[in-house]
N, CA, C and O atoms as CSV, one atom per row, in Angstrom:
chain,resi,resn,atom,element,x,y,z
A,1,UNK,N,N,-16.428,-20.974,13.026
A,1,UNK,CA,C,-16.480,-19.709,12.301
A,1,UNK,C,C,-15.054,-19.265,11.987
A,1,UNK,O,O,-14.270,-19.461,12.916
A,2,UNK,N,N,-14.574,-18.748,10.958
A,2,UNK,CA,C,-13.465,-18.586,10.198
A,2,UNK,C,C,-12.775,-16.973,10.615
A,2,UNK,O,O,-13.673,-16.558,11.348
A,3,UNK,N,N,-12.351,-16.522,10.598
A,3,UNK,CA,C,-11.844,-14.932,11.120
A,3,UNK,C,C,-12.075,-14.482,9.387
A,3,UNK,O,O,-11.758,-15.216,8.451
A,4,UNK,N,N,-12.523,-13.494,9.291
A,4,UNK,CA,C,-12.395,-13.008,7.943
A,4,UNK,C,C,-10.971,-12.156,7.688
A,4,UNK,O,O,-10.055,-11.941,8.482
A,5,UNK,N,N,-11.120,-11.766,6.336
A,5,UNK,CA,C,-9.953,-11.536,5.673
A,5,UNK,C,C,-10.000,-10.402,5.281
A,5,UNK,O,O,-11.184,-10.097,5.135
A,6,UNK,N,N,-9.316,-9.562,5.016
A,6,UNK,CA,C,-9.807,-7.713,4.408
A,6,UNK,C,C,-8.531,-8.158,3.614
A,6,UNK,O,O,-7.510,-8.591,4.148
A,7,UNK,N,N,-8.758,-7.964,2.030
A,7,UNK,CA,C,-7.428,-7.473,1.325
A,7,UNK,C,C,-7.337,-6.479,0.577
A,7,UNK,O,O,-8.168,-6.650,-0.314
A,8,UNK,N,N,-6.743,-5.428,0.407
A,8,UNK,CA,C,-6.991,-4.196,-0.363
A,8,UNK,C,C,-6.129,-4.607,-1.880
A,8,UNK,O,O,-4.998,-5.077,-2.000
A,9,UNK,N,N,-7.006,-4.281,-2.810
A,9,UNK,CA,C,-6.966,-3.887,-4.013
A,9,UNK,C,C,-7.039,-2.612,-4.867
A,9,UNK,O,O,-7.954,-1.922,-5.317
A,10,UNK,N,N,-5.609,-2.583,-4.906
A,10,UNK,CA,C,-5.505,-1.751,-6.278
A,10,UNK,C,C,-4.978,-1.044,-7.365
A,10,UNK,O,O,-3.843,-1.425,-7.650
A,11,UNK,N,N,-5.488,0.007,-8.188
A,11,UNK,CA,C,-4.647,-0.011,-9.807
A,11,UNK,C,C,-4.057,0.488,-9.944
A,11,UNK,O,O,-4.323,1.564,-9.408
A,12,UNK,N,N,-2.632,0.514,-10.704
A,12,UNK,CA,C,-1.949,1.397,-10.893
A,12,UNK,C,C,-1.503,1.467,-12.310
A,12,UNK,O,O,-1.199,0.401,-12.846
A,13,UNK,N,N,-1.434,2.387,-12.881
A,13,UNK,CA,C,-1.202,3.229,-14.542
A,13,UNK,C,C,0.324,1.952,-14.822
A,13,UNK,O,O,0.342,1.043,-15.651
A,14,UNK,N,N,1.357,2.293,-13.897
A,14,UNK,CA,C,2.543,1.360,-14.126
A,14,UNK,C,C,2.152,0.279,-13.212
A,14,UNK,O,O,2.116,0.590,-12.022
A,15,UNK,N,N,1.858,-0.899,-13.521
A,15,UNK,CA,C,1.937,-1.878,-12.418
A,15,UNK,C,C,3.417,-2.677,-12.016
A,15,UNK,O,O,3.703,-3.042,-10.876
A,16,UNK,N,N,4.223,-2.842,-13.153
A,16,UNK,CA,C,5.724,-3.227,-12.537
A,16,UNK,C,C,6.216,-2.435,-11.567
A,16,UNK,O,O,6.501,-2.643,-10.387
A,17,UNK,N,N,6.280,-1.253,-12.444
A,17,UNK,CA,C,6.895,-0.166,-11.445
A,17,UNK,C,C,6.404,0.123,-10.057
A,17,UNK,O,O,7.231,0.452,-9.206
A,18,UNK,N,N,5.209,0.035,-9.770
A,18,UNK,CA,C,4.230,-0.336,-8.700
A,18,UNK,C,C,5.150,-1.570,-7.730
A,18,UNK,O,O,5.552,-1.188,-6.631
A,19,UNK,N,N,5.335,-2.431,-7.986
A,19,UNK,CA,C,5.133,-3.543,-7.992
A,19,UNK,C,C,7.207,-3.179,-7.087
A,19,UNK,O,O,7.551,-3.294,-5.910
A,20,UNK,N,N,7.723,-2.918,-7.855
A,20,UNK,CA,C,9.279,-2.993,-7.392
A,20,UNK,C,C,9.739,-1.606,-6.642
A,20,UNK,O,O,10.875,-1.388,-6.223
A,21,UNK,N,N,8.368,-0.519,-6.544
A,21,UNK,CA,C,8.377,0.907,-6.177
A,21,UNK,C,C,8.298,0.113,-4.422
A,21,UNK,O,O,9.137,0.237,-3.530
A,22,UNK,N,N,6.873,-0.759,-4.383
A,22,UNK,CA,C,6.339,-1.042,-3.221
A,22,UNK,C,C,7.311,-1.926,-2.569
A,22,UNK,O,O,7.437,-1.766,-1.355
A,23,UNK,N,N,8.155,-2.995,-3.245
A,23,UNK,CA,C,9.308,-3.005,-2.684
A,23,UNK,C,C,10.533,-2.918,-2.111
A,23,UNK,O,O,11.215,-3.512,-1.277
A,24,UNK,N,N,10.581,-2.091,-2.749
A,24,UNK,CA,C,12.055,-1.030,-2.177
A,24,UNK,C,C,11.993,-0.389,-1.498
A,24,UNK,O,O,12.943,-0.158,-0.750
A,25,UNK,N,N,10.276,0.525,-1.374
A,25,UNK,CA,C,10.444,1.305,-0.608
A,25,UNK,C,C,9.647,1.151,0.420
A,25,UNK,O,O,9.992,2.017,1.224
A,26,UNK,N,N,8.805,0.563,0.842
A,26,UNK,CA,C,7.783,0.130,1.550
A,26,UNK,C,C,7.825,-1.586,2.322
A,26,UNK,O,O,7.241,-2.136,3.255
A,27,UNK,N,N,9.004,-2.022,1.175
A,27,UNK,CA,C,9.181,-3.590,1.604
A,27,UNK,C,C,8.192,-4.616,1.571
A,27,UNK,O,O,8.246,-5.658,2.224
A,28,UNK,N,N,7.629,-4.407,1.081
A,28,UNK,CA,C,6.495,-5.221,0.490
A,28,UNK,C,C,7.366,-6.134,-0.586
A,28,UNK,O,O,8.192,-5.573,-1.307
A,29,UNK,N,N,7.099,-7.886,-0.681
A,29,UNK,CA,C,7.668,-8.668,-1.312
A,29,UNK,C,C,6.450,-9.556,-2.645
A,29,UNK,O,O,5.286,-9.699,-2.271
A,30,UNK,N,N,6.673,-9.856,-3.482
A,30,UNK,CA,C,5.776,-9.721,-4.629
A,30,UNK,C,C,5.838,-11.802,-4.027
A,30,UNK,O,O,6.761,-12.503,-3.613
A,31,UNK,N,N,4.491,-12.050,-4.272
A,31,UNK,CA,C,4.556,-13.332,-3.898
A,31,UNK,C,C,3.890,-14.037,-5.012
A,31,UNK,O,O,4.131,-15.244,-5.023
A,32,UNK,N,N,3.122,-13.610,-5.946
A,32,UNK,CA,C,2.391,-14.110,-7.307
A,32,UNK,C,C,2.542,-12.523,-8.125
A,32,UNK,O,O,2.093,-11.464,-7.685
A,33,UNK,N,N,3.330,-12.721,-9.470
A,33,UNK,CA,C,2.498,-12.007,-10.746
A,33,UNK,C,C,2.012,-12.479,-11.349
A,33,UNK,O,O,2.164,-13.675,-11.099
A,34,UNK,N,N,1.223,-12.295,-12.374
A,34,UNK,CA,C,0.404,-12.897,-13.619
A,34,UNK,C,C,0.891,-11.858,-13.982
A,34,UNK,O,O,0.536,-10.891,-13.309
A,35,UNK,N,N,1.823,-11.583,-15.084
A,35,UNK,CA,C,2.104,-10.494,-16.652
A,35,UNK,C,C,0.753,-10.505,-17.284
A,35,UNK,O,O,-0.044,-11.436,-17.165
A,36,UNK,N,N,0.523,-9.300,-18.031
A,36,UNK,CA,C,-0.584,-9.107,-18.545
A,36,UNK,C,C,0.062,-8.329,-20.186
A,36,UNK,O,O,1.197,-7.984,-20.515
A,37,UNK,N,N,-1.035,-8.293,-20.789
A,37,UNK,CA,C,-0.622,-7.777,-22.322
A,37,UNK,C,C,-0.029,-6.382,-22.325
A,37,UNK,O,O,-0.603,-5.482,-21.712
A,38,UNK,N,N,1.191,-6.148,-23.046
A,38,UNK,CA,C,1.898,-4.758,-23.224
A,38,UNK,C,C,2.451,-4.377,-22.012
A,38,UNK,O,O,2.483,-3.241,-21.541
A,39,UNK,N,N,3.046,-5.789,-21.362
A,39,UNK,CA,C,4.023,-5.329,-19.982
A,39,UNK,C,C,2.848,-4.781,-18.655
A,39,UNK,O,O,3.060,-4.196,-17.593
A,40,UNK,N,N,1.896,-5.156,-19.137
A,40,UNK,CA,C,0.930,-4.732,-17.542
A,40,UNK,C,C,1.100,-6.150,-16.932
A,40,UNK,O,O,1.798,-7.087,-17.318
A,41,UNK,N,N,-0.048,-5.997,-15.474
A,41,UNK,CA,C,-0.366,-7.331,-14.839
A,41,UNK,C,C,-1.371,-7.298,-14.740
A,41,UNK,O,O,-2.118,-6.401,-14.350
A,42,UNK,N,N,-1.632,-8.745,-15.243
A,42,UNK,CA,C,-3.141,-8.919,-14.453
A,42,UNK,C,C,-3.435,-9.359,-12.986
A,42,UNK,O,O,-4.583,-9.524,-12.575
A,43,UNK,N,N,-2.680,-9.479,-12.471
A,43,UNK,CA,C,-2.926,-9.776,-11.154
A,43,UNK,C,C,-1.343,-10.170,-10.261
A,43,UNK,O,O,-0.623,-11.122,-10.560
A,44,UNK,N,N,-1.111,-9.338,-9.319
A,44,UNK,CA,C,-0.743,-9.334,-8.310
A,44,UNK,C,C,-0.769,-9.115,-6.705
A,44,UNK,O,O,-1.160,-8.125,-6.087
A,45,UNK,N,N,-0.187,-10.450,-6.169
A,45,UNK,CA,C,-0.195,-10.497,-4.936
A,45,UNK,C,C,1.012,-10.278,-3.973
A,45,UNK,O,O,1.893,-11.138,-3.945
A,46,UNK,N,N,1.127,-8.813,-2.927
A,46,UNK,CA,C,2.466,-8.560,-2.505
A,46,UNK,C,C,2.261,-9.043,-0.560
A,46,UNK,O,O,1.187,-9.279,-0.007
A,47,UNK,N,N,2.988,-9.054,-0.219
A,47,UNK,CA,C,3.302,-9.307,1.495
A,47,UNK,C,C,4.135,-8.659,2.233
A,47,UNK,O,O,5.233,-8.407,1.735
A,48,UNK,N,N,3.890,-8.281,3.406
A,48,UNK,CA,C,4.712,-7.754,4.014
A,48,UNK,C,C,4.281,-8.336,5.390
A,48,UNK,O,O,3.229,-8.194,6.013
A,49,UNK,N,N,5.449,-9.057,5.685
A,49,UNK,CA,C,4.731,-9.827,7.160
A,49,UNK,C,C,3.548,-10.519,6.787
A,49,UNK,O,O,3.529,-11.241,5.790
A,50,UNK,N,N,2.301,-10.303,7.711
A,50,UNK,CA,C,1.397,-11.168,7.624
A,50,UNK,C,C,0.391,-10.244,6.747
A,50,UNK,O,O,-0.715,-10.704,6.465
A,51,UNK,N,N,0.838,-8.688,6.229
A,51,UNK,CA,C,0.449,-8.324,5.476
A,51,UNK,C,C,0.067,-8.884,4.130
A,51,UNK,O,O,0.534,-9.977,3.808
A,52,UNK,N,N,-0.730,-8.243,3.325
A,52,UNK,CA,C,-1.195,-8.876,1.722
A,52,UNK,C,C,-1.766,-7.972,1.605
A,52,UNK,O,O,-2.327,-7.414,2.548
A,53,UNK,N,N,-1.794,-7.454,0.084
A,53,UNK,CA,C,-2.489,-6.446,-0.808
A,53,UNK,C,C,-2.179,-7.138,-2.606
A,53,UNK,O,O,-1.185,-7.640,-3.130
A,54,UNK,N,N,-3.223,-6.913,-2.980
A,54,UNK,CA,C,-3.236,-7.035,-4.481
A,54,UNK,C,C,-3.347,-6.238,-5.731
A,54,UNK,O,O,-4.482,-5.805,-5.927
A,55,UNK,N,N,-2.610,-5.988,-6.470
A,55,UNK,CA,C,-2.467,-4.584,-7.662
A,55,UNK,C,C,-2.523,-5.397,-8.804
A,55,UNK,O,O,-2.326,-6.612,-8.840
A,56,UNK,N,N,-2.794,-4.675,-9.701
A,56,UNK,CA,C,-2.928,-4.889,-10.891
A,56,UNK,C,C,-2.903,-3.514,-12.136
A,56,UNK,O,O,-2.945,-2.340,-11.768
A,57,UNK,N,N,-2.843,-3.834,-13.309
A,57,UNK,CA,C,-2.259,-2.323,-14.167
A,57,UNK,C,C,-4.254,-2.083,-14.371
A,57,UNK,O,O,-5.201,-2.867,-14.408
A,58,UNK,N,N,-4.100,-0.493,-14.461
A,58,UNK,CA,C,-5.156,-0.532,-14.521
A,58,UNK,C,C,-5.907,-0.917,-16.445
A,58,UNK,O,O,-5.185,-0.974,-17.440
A,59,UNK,N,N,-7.069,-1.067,-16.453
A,59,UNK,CA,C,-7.580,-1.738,-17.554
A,59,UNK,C,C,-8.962,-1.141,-18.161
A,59,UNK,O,O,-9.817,-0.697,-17.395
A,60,UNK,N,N,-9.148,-1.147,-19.579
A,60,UNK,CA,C,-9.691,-0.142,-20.393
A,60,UNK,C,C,-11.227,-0.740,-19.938
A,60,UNK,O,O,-12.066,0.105,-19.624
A,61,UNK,N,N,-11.414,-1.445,-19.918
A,61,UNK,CA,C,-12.558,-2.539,-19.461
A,61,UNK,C,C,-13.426,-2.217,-18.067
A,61,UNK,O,O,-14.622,-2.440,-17.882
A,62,UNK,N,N,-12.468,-1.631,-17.155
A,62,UNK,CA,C,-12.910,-1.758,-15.809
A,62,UNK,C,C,-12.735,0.427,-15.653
A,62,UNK,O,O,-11.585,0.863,-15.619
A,63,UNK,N,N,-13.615,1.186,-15.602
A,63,UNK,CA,C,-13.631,2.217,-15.798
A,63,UNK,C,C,-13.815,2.626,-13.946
A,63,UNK,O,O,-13.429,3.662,-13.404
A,64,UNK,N,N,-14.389,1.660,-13.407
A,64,UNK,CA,C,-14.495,1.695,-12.091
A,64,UNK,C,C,-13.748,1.525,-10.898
A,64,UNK,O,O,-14.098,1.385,-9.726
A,65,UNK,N,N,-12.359,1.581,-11.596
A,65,UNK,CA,C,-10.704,0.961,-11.241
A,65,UNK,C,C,-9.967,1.803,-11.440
A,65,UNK,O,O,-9.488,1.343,-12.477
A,66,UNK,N,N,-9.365,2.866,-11.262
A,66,UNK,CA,C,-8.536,3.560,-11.794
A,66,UNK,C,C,-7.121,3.603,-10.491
A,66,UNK,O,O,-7.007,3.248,-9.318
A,67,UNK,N,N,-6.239,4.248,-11.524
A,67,UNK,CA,C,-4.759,4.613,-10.343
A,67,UNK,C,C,-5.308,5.913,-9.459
A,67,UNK,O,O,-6.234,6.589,-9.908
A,68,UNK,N,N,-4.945,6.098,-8.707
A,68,UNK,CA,C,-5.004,7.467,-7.728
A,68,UNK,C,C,-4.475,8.890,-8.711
A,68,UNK,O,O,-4.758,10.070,-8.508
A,69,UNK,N,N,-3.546,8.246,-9.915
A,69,UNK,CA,C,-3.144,9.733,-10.728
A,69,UNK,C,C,-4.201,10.012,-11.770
A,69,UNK,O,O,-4.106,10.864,-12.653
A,70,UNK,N,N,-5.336,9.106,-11.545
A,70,UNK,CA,C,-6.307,9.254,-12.538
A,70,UNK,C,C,-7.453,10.192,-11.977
A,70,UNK,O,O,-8.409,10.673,-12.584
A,71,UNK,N,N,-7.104,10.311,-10.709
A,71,UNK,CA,C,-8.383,10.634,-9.925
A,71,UNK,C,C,-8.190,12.313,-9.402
A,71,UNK,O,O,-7.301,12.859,-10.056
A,72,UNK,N,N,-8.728,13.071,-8.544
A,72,UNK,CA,C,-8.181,14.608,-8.233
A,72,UNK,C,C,-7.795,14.341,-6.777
A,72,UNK,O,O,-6.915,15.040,-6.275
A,73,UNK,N,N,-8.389,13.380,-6.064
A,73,UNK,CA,C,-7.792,12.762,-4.793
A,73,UNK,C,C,-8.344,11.746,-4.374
A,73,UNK,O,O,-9.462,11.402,-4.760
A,74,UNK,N,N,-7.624,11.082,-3.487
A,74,UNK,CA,C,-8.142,9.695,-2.637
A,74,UNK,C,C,-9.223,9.740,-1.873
A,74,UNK,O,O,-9.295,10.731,-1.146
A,75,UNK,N,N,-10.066,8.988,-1.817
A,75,UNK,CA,C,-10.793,8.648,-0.699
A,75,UNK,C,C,-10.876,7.754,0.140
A,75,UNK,O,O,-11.836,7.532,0.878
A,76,UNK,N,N,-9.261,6.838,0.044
A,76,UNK,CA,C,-8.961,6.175,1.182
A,76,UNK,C,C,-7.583,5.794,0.985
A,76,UNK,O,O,-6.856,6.113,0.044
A,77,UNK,N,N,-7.279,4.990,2.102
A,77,UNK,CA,C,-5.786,4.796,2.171
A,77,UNK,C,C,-5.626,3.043,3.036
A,77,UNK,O,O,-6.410,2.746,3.937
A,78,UNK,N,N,-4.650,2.182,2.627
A,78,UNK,CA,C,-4.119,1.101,2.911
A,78,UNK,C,C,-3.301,1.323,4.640
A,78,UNK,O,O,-2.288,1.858,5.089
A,79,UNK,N,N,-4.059,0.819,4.977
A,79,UNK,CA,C,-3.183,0.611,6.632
A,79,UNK,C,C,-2.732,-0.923,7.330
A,79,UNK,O,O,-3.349,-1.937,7.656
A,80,UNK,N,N,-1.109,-0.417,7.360
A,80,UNK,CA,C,-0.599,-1.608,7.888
A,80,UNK,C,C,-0.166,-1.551,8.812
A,80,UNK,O,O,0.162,-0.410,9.138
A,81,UNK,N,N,0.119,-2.659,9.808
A,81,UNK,CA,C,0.769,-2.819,11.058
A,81,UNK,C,C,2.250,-3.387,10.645
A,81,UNK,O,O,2.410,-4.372,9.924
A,82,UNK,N,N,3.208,-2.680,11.164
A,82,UNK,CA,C,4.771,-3.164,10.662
A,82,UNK,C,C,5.228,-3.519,12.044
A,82,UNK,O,O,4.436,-3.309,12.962
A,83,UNK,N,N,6.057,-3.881,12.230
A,83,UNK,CA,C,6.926,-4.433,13.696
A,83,UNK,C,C,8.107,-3.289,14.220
A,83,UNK,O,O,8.663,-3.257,15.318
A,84,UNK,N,N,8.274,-2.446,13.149
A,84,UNK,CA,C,9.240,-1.565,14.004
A,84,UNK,C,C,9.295,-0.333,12.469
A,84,UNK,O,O,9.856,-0.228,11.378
A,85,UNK,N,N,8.005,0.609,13.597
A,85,UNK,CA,C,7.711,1.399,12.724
A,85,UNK,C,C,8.896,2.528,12.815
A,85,UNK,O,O,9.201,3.328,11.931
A,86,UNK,N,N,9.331,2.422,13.776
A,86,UNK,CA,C,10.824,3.391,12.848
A,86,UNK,C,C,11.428,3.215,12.118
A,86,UNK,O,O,11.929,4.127,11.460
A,87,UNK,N,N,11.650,1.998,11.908
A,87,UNK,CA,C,13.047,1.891,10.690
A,87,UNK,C,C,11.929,1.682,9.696
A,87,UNK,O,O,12.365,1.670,8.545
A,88,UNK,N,N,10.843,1.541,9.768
A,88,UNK,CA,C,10.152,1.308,8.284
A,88,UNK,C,C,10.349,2.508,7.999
A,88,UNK,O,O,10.907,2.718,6.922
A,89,UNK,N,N,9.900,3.882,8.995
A,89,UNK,CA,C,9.634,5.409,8.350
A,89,UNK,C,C,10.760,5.731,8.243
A,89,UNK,O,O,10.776,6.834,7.696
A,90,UNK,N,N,11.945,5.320,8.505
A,90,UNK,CA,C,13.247,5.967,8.008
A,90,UNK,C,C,13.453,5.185,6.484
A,90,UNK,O,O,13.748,5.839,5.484
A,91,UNK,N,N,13.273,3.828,6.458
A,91,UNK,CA,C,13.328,3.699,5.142
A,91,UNK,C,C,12.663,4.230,3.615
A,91,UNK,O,O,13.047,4.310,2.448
A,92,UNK,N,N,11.645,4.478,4.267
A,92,UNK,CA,C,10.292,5.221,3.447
A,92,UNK,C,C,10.919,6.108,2.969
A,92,UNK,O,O,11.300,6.006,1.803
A,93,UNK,N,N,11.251,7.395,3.839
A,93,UNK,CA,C,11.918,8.659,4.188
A,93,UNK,C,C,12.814,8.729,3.007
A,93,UNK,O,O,12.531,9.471,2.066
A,94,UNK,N,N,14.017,7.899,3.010
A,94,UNK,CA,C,15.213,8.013,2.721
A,94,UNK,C,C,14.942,7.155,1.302
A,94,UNK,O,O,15.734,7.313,0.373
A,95,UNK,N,N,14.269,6.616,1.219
A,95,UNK,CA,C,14.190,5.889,-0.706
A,95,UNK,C,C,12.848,6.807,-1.007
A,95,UNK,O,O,12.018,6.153,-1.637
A,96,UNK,N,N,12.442,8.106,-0.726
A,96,UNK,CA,C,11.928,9.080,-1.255
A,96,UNK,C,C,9.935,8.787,-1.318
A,96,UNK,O,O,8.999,9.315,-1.919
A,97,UNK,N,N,10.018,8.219,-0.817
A,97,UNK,CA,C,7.929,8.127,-0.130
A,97,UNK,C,C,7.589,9.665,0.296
A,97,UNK,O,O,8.153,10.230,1.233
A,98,UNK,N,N,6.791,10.140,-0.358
A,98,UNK,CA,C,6.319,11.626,-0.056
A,98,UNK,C,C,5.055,11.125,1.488
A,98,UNK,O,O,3.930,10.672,1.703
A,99,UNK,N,N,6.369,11.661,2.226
A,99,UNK,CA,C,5.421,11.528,3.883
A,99,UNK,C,C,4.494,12.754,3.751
A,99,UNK,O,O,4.864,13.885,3.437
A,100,UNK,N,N,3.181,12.348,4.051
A,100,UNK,CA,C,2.255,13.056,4.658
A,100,UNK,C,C,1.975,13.756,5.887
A,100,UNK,O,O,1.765,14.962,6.017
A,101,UNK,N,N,2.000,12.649,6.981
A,101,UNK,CA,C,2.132,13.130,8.352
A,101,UNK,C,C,3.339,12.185,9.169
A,101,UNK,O,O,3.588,10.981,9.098
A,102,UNK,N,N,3.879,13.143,9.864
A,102,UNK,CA,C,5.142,11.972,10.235
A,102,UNK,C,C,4.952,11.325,11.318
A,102,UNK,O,O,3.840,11.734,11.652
A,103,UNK,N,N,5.262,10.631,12.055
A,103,UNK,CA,C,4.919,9.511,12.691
A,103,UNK,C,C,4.514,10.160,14.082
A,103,UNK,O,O,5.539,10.437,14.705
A,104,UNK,N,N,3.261,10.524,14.836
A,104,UNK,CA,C,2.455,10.649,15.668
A,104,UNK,C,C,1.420,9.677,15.907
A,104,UNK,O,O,0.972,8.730,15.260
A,105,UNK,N,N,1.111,10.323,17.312
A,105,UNK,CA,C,0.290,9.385,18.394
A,105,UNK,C,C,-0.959,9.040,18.037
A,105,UNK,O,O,-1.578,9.995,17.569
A,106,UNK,N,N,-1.462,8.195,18.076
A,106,UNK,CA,C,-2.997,8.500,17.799
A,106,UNK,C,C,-3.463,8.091,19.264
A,106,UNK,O,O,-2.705,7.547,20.067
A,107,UNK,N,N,-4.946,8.447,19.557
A,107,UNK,CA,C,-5.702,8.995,21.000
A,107,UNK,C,C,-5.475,7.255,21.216
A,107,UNK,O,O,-4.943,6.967,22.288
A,108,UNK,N,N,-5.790,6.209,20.399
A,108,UNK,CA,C,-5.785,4.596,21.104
A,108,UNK,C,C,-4.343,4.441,21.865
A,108,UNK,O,O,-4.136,3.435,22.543
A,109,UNK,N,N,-3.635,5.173,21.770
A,109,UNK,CA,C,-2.213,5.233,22.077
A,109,UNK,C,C,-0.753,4.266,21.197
A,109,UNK,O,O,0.288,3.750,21.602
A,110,UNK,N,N,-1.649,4.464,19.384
A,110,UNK,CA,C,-0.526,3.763,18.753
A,110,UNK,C,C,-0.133,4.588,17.940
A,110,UNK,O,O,-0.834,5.551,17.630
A,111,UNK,N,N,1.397,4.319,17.293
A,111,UNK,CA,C,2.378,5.471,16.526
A,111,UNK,C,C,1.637,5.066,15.150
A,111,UNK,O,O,1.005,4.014,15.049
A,112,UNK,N,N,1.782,6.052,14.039
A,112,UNK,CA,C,1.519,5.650,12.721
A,112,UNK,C,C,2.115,7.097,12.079
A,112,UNK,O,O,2.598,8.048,12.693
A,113,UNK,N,N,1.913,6.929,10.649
A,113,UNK,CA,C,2.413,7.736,10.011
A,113,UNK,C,C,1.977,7.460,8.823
A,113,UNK,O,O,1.831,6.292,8.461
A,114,UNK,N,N,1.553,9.087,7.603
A,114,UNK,CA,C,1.022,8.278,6.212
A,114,UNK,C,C,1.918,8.651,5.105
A,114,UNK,O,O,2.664,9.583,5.406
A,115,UNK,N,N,2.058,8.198,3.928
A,115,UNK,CA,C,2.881,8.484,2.898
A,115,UNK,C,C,2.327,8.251,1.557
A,115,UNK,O,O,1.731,7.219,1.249
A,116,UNK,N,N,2.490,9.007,0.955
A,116,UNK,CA,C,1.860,8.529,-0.299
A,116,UNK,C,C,3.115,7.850,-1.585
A,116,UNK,O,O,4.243,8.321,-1.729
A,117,UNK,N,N,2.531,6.652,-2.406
A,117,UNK,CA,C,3.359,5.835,-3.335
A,117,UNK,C,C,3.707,6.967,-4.296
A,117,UNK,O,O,3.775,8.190,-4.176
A,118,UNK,N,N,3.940,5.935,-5.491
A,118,UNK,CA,C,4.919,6.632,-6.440
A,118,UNK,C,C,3.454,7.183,-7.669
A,118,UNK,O,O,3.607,8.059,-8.519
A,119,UNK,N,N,2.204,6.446,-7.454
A,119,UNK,CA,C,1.265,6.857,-8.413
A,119,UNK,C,C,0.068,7.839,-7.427
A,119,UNK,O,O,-1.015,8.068,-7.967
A,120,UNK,N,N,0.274,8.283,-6.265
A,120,UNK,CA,C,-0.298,8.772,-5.127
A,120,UNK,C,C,-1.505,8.099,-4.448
A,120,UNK,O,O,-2.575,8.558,-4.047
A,121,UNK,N,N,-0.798,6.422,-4.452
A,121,UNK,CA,C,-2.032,6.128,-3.282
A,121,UNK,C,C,-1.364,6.244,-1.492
A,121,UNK,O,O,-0.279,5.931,-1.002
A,122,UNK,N,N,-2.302,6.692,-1.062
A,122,UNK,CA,C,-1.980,6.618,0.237
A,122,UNK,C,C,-2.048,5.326,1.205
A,122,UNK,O,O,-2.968,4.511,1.279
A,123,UNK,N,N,-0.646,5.355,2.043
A,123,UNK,CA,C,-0.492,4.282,2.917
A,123,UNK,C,C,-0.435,4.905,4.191
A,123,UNK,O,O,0.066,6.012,4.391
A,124,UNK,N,N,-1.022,4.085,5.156
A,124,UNK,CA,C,-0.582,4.895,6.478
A,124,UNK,C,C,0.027,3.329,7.426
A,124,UNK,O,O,-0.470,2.204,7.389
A,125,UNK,N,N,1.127,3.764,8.136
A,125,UNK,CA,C,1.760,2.421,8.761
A,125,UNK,C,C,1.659,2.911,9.759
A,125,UNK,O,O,1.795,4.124,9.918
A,126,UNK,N,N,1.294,1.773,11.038
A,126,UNK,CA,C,1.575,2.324,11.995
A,126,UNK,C,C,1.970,0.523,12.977
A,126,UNK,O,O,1.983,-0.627,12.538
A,127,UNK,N,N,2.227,1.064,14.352
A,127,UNK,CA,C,2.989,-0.581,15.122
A,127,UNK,C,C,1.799,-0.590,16.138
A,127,UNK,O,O,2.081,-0.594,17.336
A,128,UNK,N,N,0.403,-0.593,15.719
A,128,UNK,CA,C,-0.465,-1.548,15.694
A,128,UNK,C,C,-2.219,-0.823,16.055
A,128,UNK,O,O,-2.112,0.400,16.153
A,129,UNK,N,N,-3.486,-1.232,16.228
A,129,UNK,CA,C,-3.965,-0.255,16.434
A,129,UNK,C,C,-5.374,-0.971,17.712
A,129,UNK,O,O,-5.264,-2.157,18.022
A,130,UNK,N,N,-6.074,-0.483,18.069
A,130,UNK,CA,C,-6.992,-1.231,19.017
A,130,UNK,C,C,-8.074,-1.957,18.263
A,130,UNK,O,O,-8.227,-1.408,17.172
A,131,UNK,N,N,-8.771,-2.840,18.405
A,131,UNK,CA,C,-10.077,-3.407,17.896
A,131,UNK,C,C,-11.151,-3.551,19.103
A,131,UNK,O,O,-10.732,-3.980,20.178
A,132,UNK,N,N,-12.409,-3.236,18.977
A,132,UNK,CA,C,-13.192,-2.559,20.237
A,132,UNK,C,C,-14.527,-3.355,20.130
A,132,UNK,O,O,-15.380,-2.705,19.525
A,133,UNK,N,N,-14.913,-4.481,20.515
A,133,UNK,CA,C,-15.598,-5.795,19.785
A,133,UNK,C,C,-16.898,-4.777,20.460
A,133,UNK,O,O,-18.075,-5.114,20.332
């Protein structure tokens, strides 16, 4: 039996800008683009550690896809495990990530913290969390 895989997907109005926003400031490294027509993408794949998430620009076709600035708010958010969640939240911090909540305890006894991107999807990082089989 195989461990399954969770990868989060999703759209953003600018996908380059997306794409070099999530790098700089979040450190996320772009590992596949596909360019798409009029400077969008059709498909991208970014990493961070053993992290992966996939974006793409959003598209006239798919009405069921939109960026988070399309929407009046989120109804969810991308959570990663980083290796040294301080210097991630100071980097966040300081290349301008609109922090949400700043880095507190949660009751499993792990640190996290959430921030929202440059098109307002929400990320929450934290250095790691329990799984309760």
């Amino acid at each position: 039996m195989s461990t399954p895989l969770v990868v989060p997907f999703l759209r953003y109005q600018d996908a380059p800008a997306a794409i070099e926003w999530l790098g700089k400031v979040f450190g996320f490294r772009a590992a596949l683009t596909v360019p798409g027509p009029n400077g969008g993408i059709v498909y991208a794949r970014l990493v961070l550690g053993d992290a992966v998430i996939m974006l793409a620009s959003v598209r006239a076709g798919e009405p069921y896809l939109r960026s988070a600035l399309d929407l009046p708010a989120v109804s969810q958010g991308v959570f990663v495990v980083v290796e040294d969640l301080d210097a991630h939240y100071e980097r966040a911090d300081e290349m301008g990530a609109e922090i949400v909540v700043e880095i507190e305890a949660t009751p499993e006894g792990t640190r996290v913290y959430l921030a929202f991107d440059l098109e307002g999807q929400l990320w929450a990082f934290g250095d790691g969390f329990a799984v309760n089989d």
